[in-house]
PDB file of C-alpha atoms in Angstrom:
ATOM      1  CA  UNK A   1       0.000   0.000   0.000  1.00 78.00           C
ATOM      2  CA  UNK A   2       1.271   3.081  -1.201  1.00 91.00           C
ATOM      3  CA  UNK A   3       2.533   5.722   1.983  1.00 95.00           C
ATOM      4  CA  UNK A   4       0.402   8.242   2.866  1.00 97.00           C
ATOM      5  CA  UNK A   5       2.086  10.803   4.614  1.00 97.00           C
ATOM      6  CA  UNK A   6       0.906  11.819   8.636  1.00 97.00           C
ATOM      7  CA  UNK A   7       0.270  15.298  10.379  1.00 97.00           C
ATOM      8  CA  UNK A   8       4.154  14.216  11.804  1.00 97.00           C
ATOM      9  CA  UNK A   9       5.304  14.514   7.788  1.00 97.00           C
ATOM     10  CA  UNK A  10       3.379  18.252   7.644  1.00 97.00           C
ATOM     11  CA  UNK A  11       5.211  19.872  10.682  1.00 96.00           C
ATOM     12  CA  UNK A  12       7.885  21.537   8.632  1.00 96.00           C
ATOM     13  CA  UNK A  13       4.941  22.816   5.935  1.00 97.00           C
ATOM     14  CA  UNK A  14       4.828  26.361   5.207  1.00 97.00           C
ATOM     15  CA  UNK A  15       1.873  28.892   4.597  1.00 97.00           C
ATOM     16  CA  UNK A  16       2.065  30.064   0.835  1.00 98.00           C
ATOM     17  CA  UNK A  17       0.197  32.481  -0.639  1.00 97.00           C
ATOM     18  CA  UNK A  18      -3.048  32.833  -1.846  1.00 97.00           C
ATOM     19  CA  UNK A  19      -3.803  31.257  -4.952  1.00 96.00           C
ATOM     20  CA  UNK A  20      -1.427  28.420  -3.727  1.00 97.00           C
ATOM     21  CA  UNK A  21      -0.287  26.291  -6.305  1.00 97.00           C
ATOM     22  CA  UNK A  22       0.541  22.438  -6.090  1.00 97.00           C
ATOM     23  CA  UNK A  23       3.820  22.767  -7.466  1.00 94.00           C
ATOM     24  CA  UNK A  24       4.948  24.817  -4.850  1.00 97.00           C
ATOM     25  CA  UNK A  25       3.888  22.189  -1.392  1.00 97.00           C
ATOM     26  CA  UNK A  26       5.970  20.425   0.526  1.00 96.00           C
ATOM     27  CA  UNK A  27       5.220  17.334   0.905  1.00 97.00           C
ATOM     28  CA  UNK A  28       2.884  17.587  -3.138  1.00 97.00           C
ATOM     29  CA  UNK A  29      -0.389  15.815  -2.608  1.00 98.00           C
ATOM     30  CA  UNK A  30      -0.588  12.423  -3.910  1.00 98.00           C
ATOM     31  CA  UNK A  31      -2.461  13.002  -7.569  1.00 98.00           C
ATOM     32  CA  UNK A  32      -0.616  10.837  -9.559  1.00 97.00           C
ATOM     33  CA  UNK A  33      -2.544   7.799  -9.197  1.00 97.00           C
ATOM     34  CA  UNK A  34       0.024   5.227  -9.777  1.00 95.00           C
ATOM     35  CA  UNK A  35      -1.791   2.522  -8.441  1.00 95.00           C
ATOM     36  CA  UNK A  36      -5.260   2.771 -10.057  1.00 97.00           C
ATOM     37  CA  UNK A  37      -6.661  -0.060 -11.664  1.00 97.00           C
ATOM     38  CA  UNK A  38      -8.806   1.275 -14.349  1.00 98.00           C
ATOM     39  CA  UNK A  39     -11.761  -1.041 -15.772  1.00 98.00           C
ATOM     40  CA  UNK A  40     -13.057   1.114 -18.218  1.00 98.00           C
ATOM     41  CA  UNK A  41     -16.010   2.198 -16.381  1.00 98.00           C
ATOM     42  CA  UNK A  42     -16.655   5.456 -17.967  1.00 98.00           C
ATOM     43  CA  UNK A  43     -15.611   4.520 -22.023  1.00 98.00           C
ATOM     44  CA  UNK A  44     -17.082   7.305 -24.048  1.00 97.00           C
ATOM     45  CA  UNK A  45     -18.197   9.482 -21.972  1.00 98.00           C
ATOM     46  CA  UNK A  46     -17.227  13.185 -21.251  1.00 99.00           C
ATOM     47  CA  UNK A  47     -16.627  14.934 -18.257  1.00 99.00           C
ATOM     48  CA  UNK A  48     -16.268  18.429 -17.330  1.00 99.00           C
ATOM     49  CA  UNK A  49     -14.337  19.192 -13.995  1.00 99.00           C
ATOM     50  CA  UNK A  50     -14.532  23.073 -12.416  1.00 98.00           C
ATOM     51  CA  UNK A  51     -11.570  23.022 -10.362  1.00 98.00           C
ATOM     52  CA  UNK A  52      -9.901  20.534 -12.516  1.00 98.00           C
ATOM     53  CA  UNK A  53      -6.073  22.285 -12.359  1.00 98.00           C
ATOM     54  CA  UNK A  54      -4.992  20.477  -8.968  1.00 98.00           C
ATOM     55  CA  UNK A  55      -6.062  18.878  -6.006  1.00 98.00           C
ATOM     56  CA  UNK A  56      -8.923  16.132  -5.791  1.00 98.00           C
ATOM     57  CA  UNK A  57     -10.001  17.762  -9.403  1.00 98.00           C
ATOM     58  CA  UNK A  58      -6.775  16.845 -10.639  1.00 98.00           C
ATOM     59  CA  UNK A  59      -6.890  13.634  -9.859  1.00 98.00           C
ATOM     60  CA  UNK A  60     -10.936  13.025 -10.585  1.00 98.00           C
ATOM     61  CA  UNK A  61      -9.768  14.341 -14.213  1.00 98.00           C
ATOM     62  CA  UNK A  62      -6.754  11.569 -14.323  1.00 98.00           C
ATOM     63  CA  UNK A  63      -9.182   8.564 -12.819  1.00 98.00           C
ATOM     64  CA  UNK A  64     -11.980  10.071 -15.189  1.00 98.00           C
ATOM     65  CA  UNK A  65      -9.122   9.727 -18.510  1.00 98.00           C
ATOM     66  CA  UNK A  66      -7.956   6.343 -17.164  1.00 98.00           C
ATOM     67  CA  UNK A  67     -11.449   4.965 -17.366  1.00 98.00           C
ATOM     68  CA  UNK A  68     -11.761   5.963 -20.761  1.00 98.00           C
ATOM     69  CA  UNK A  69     -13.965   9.721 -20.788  1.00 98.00           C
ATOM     70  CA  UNK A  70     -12.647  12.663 -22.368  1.00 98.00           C
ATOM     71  CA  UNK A  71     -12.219  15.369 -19.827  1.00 98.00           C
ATOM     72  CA  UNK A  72     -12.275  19.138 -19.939  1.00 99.00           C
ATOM     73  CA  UNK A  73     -10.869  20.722 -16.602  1.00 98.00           C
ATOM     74  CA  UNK A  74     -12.058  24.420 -15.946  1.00 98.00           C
ATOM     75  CA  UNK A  75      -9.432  26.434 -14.065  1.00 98.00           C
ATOM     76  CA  UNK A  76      -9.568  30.289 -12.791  1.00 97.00           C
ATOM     77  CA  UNK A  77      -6.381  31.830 -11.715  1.00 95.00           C
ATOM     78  CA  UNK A  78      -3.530  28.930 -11.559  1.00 95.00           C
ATOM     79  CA  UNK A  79      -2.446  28.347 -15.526  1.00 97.00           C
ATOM     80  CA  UNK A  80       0.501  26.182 -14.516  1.00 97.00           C
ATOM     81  CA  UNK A  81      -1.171  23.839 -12.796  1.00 97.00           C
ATOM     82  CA  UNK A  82      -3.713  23.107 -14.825  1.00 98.00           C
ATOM     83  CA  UNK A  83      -1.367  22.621 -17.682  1.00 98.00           C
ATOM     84  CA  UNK A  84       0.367  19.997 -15.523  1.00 98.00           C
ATOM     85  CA  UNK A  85      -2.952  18.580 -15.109  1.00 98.00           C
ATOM     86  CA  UNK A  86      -3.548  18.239 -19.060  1.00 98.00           C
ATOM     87  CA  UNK A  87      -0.052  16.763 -19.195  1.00 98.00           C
ATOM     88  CA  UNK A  88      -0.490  13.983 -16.623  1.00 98.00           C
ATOM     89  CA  UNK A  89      -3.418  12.965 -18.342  1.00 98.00           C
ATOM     90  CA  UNK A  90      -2.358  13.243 -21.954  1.00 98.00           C
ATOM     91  CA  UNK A  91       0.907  11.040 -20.420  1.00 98.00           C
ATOM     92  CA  UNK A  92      -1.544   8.367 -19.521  1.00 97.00           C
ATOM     93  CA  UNK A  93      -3.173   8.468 -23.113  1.00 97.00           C
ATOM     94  CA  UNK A  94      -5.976  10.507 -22.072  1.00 98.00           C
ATOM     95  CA  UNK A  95      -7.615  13.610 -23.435  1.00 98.00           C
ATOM     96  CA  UNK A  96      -8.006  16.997 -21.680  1.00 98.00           C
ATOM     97  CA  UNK A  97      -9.436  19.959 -22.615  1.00 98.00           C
ATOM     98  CA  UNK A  98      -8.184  23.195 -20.730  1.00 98.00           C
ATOM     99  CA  UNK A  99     -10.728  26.107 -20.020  1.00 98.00           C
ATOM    100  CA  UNK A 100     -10.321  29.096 -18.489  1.00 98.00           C
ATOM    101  CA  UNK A 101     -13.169  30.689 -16.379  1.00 98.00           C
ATOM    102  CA  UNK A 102     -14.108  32.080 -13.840  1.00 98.00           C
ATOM    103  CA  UNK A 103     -17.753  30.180 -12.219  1.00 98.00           C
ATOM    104  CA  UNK A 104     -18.686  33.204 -10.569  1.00 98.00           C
ATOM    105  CA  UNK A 105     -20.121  34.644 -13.667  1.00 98.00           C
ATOM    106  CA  UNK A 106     -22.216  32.578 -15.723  1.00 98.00           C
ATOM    107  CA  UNK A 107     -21.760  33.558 -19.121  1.00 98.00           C
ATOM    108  CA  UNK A 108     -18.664  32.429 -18.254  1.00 98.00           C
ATOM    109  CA  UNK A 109     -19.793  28.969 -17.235  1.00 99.00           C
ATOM    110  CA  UNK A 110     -22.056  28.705 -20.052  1.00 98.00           C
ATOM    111  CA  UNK A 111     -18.873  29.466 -22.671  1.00 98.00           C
ATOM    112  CA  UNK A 112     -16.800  26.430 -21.213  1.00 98.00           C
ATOM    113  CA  UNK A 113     -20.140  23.862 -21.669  1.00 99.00           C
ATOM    114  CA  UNK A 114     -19.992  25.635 -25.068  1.00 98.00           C
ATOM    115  CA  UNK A 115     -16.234  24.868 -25.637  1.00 98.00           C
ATOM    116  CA  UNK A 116     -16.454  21.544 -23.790  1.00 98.00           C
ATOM    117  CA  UNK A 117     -19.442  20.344 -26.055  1.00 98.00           C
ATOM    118  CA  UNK A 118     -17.457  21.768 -29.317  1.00 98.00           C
ATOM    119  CA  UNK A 119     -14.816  20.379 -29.058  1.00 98.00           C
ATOM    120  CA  UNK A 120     -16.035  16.525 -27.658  1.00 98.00           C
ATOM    121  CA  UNK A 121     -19.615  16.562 -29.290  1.00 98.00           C
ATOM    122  CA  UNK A 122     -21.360  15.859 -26.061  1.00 98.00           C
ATOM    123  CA  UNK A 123     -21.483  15.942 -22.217  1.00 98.00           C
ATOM    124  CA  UNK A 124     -22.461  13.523 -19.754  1.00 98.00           C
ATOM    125  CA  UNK A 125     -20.645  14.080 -16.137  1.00 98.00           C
ATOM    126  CA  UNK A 126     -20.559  17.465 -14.715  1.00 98.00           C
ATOM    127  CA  UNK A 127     -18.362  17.757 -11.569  1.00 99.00           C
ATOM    128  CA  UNK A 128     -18.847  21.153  -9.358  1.00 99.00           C
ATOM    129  CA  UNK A 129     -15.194  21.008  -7.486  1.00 98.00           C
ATOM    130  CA  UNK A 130     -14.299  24.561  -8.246  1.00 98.00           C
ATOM    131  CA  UNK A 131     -14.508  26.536  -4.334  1.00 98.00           C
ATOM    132  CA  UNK A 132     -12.916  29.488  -2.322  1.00 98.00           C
ATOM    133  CA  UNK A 133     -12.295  29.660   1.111  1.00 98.00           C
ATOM    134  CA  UNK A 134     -10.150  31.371   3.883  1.00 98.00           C
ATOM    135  CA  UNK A 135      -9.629  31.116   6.959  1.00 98.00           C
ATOM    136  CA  UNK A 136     -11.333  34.175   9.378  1.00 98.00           C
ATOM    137  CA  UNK A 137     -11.656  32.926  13.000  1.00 97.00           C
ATOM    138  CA  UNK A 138     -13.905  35.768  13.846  1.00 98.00           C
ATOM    139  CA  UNK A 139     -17.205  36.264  12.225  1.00 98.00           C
ATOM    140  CA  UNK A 140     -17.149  40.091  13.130  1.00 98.00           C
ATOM    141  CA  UNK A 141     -14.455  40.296  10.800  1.00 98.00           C
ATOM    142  CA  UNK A 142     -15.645  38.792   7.691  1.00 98.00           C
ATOM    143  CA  UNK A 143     -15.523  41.121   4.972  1.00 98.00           C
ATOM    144  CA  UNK A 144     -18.735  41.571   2.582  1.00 98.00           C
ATOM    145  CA  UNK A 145     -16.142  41.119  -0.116  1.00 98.00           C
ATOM    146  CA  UNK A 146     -15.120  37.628   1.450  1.00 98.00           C
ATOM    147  CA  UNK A 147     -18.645  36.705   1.857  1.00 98.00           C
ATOM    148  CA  UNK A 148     -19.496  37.049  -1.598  1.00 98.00           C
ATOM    149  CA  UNK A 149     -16.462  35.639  -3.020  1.00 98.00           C
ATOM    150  CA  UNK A 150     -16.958  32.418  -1.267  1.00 98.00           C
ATOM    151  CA  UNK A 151     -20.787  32.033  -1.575  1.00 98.00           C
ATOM    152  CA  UNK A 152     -20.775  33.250  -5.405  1.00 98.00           C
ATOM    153  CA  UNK A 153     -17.899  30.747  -6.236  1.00 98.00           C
ATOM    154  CA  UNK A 154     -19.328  27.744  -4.223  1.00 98.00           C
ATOM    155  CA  UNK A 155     -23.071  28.181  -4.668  1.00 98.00           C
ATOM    156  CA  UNK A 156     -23.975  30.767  -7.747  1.00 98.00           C
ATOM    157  CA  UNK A 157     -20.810  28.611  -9.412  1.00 98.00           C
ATOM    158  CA  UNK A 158     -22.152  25.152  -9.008  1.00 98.00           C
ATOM    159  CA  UNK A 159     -25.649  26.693 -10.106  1.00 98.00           C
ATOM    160  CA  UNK A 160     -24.319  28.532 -13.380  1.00 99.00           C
ATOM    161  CA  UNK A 161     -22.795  25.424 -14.161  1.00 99.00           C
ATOM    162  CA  UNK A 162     -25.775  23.004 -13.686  1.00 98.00           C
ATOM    163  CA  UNK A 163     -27.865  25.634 -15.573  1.00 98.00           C
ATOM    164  CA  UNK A 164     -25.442  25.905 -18.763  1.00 98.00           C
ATOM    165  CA  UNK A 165     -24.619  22.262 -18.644  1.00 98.00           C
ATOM    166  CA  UNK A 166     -28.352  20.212 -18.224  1.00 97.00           C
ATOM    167  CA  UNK A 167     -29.771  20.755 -22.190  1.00 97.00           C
ATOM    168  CA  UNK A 168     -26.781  18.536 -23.085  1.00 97.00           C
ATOM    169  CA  UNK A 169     -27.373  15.998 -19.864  1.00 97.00           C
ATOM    170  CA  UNK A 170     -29.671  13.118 -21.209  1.00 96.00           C
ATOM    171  CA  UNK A 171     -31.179  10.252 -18.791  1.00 95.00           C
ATOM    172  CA  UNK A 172     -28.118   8.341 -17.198  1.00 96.00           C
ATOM    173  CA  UNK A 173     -26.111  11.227 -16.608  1.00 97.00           C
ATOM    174  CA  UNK A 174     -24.582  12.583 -13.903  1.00 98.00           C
ATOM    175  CA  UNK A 175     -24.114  15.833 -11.978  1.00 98.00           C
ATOM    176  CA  UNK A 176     -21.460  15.234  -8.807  1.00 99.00           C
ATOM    177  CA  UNK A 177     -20.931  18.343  -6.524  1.00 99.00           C
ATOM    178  CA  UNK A 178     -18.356  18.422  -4.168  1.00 99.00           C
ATOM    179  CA  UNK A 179     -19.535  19.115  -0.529  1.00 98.00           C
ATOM    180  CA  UNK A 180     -17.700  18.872   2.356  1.00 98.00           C
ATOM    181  CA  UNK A 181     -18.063  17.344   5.982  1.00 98.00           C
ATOM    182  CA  UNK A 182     -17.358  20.915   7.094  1.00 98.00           C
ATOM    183  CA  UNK A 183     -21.281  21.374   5.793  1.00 98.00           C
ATOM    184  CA  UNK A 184     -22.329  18.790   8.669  1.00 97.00           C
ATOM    185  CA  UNK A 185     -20.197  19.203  11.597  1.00 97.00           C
ATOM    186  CA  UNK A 186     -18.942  22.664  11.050  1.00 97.00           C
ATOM    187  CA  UNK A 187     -15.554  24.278  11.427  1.00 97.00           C
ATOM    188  CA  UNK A 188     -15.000  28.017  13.486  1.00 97.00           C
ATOM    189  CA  UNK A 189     -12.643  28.590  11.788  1.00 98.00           C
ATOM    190  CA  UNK A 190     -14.239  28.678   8.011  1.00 98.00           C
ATOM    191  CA  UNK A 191     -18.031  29.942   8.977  1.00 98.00           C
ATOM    192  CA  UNK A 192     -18.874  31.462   5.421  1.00 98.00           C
ATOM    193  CA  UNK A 193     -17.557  28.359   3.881  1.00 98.00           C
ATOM    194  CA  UNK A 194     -19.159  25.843   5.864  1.00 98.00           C
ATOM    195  CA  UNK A 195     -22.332  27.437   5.387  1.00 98.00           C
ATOM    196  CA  UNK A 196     -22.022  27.400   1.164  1.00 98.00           C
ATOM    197  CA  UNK A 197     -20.896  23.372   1.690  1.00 98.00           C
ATOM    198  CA  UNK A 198     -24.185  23.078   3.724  1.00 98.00           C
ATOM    199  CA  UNK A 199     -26.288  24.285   0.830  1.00 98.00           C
ATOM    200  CA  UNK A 200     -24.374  21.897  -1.772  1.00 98.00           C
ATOM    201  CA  UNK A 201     -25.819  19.532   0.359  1.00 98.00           C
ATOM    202  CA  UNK A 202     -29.134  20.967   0.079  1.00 98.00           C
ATOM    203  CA  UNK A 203     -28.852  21.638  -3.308  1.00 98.00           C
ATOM    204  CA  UNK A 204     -27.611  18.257  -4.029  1.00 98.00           C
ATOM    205  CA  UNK A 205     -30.787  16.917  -2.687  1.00 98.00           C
ATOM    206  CA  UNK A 206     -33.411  18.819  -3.881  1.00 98.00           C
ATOM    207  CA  UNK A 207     -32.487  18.897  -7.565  1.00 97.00           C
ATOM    208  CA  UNK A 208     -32.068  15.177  -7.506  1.00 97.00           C
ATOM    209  CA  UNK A 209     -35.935  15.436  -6.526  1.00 96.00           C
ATOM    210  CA  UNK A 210     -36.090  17.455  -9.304  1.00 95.00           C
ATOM    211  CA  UNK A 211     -34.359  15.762 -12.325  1.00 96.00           C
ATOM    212  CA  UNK A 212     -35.653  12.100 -10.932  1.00 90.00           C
ATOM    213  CA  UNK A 213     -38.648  10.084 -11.260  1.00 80.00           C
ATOM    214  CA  UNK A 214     -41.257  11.226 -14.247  1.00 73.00           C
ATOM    215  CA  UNK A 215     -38.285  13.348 -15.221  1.00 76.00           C
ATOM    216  CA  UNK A 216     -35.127  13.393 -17.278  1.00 86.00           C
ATOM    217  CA  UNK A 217     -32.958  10.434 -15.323  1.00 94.00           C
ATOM    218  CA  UNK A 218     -29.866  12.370 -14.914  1.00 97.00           C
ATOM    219  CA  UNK A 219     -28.283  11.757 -11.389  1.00 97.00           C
ATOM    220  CA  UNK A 220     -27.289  13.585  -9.067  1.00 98.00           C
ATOM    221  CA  UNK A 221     -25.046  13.608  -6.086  1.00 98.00           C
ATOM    222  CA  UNK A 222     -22.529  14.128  -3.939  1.00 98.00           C
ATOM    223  CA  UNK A 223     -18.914  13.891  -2.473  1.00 98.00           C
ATOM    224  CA  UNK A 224     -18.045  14.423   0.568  1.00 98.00           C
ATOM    225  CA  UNK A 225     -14.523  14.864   1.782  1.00 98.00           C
ATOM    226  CA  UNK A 226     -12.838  15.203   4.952  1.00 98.00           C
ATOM    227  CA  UNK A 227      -9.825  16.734   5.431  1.00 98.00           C
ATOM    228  CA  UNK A 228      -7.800  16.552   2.577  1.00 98.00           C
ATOM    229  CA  UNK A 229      -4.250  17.400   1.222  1.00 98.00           C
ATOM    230  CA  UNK A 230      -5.067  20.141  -1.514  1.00 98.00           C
ATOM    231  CA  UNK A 231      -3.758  23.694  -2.088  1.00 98.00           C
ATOM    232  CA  UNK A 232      -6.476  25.154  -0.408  1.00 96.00           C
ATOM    233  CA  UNK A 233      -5.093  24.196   2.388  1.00 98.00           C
ATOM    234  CA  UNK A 234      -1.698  26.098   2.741  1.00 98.00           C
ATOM    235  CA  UNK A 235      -2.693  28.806   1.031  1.00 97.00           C
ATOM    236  CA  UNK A 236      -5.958  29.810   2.876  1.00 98.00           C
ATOM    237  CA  UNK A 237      -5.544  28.542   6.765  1.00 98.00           C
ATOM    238  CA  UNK A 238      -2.640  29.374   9.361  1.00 98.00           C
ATOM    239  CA  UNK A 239      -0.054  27.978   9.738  1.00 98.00           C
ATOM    240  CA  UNK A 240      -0.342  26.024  12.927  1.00 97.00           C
ATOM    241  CA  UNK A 241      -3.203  24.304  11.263  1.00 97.00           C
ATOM    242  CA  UNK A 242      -1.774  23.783   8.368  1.00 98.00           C
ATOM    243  CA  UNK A 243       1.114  22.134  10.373  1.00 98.00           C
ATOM    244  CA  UNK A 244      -1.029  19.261  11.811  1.00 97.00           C
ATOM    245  CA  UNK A 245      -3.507  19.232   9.472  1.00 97.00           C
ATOM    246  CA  UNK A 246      -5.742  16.170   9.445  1.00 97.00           C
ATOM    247  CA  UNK A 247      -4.980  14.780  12.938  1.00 96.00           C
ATOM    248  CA  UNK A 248      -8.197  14.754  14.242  1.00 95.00           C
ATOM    249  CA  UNK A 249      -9.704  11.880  12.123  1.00 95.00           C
ATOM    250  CA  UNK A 250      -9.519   8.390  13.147  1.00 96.00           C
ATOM    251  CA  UNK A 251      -7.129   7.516  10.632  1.00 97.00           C
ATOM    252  CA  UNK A 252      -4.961   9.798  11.672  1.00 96.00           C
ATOM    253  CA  UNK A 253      -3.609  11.692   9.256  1.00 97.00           C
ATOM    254  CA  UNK A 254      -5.512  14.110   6.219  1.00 98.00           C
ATOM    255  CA  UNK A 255      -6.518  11.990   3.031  1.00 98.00           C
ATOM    256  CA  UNK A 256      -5.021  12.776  -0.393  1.00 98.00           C
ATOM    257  CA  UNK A 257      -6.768  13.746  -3.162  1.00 98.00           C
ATOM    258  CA  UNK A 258      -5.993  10.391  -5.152  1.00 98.00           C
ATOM    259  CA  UNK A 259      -8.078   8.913  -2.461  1.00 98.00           C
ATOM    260  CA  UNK A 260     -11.358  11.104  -3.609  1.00 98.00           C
ATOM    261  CA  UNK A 261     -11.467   9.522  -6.752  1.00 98.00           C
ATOM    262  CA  UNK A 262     -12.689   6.582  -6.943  1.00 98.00           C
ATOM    263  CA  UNK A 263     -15.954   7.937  -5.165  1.00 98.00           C
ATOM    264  CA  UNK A 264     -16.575  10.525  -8.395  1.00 99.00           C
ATOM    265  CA  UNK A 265     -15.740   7.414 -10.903  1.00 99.00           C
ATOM    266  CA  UNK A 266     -18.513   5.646  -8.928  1.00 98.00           C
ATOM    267  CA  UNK A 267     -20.811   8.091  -8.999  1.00 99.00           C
ATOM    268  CA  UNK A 268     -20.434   9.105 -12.923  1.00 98.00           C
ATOM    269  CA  UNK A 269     -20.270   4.817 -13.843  1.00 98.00           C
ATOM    270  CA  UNK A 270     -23.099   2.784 -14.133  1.00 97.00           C
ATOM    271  CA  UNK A 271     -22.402   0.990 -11.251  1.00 98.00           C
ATOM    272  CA  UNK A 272     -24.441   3.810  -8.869  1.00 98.00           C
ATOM    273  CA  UNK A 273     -27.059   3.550 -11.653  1.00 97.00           C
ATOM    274  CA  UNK A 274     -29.377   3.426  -8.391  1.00 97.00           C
ATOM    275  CA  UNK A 275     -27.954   5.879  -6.395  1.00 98.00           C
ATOM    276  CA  UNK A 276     -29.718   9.329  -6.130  1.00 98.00           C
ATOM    277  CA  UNK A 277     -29.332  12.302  -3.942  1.00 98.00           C
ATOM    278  CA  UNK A 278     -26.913  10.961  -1.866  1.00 98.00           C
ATOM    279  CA  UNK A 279     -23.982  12.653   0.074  1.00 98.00           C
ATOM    280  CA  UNK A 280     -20.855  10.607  -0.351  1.00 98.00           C
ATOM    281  CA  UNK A 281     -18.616  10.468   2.646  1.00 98.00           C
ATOM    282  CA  UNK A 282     -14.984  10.363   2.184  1.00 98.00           C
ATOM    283  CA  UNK A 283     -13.455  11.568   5.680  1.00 98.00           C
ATOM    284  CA  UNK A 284     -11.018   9.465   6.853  1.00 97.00           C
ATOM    285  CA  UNK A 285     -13.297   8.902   9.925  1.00 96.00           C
ATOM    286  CA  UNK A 286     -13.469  12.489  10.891  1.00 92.00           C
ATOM    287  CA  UNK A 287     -16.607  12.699  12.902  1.00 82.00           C
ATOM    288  CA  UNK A 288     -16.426  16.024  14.601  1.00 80.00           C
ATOM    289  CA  UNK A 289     -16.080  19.370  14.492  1.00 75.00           C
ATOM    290  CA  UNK A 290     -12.475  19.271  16.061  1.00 68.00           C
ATOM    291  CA  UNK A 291     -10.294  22.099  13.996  1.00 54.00           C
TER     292      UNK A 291
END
């Protein structure tokens, strides 16, 4: 089993700016996915991943190109990385399409269905990863500009993108959001953030009511990680935290984004042809709301 590294392997870390980018951390996150076993779950489909330049979108766009789809990873600000995302997939003999937007505004949104759809001739997974946080430990201090940015990008984001990408969606396709188990047990130290994962989770739900039964048959669901090794992490919270980040699950340590994949290849394949409105957790076991 591969070596996953331990909040004892994060105590040297440092805090790096904001947008961090996954070439820059100490120890990387684990994206590479050396030791997938594809089965061709997802042959001819495409996939369109907001979020898609590192992280768990990173490696949901390799797993998603390993099982045979043709992805299209949407990126905002970090250009680098999400040409070393194209380039680890292309490596593997996968295709990847690189967009640039910004899922705060729609138009926006709608143009990379437009460019995803152009140049693949279809769509049938939609993946809302993209999301903003940072770290404000008191709630008296949260800026109106924060509080925008991070509701617009994680809620008016994941709704732009549903909106521009469901007249392509036929029955048997999927729609994955990312939540987070933030959105259940909360966090202090991320208030505005946990309270945009909350309504993915509502969101999730009630538009899987929607597009069900007597409907159009696309699913829709949800993943929901725990703690996990991404560049949100040194680049949004302090430093102590960053430092033992993840040591408050039972395994023991934070999960790495490799690890998040499988549960999006599940959720696009077949094989969860019965699974609806459901909230996905991958946590490691974390089970409070422990900082």
């Amino acid at each position: 089993m591969k070596r996953r590294p331990t909040p004892d392997d994060l105590k040297d870390a440092q805090k790096l700016p904001y947008p961090a980018r996954q070439s820059d951390m100490q120890p990387p996150p684990q994206t590479d996915l050396q030791n997938y076993r594809p089965a061709g779950k997802l042959e001819g489909k495409v996939a369109l991943i907001t979020g898609g330049d590192s992280g768990i979108g990173r490696a949901v766009a390799l797993a998603f190109a390993l099982e045979g789809a043709r992805v299209a990873i949407v990126y905002n600000e970090n250009g680098g990385d999400a040409q070393d995302t194209r380039q680890l997939v292309e490596d593997r003999g996968g295709a990847c399409l690189v967009v640039r937007a910004d899922v705060r505004h729609k138009a926006e949104c709608q143009a990379a269905v437009t460019q995803t759809v152009e140049a693949y001739g279809g769509l049938n997974v939609l993946i809302n990863n993209a999301a903003y946080q940072m770290a404000q430990p008191d709630i008296l201090a949260l800026t109106e500009e924060q509080l925008r940015r991070t509701t617009e990008t994680n809620l008016y984001g994941y709704i732009f993108m549903i909106q521009a990408a469901l007249p392509h969606l036929k029955a048997g396709d999927a729609i994955i959001n990312t939540g987070s188990i933030v959105g259940e047990v909360g966090n202090e130290l991320l208030v505005d953030y946990t309270a945009t994962k909350g309504g993915i989770h509502a969101l999730t739900k009630s538009l899987a009511l929607q597009l069900g039964k007597g409907k159009k048959g696309i699913r829709v669901n949800a993943v929901l990680p725990g703690p996990v090794w991404t560049p949100n992490i040194p680049g949004t919270m302090p430093l102590e935290e960053v430092q033992r980040f993840g040591y408050e699950v039972a395994l023991g340590r934070p999960g790495q984004p490799e690890e998040l994949a499988p549960a999006y290849v599940f959720l696009a394949s077949d094989d969860s042809s019965f699974v609806m409105g459901s909230l996905l957790h991958v946590t490691g076991g974390k089970l409070s709301s422990d900082s």
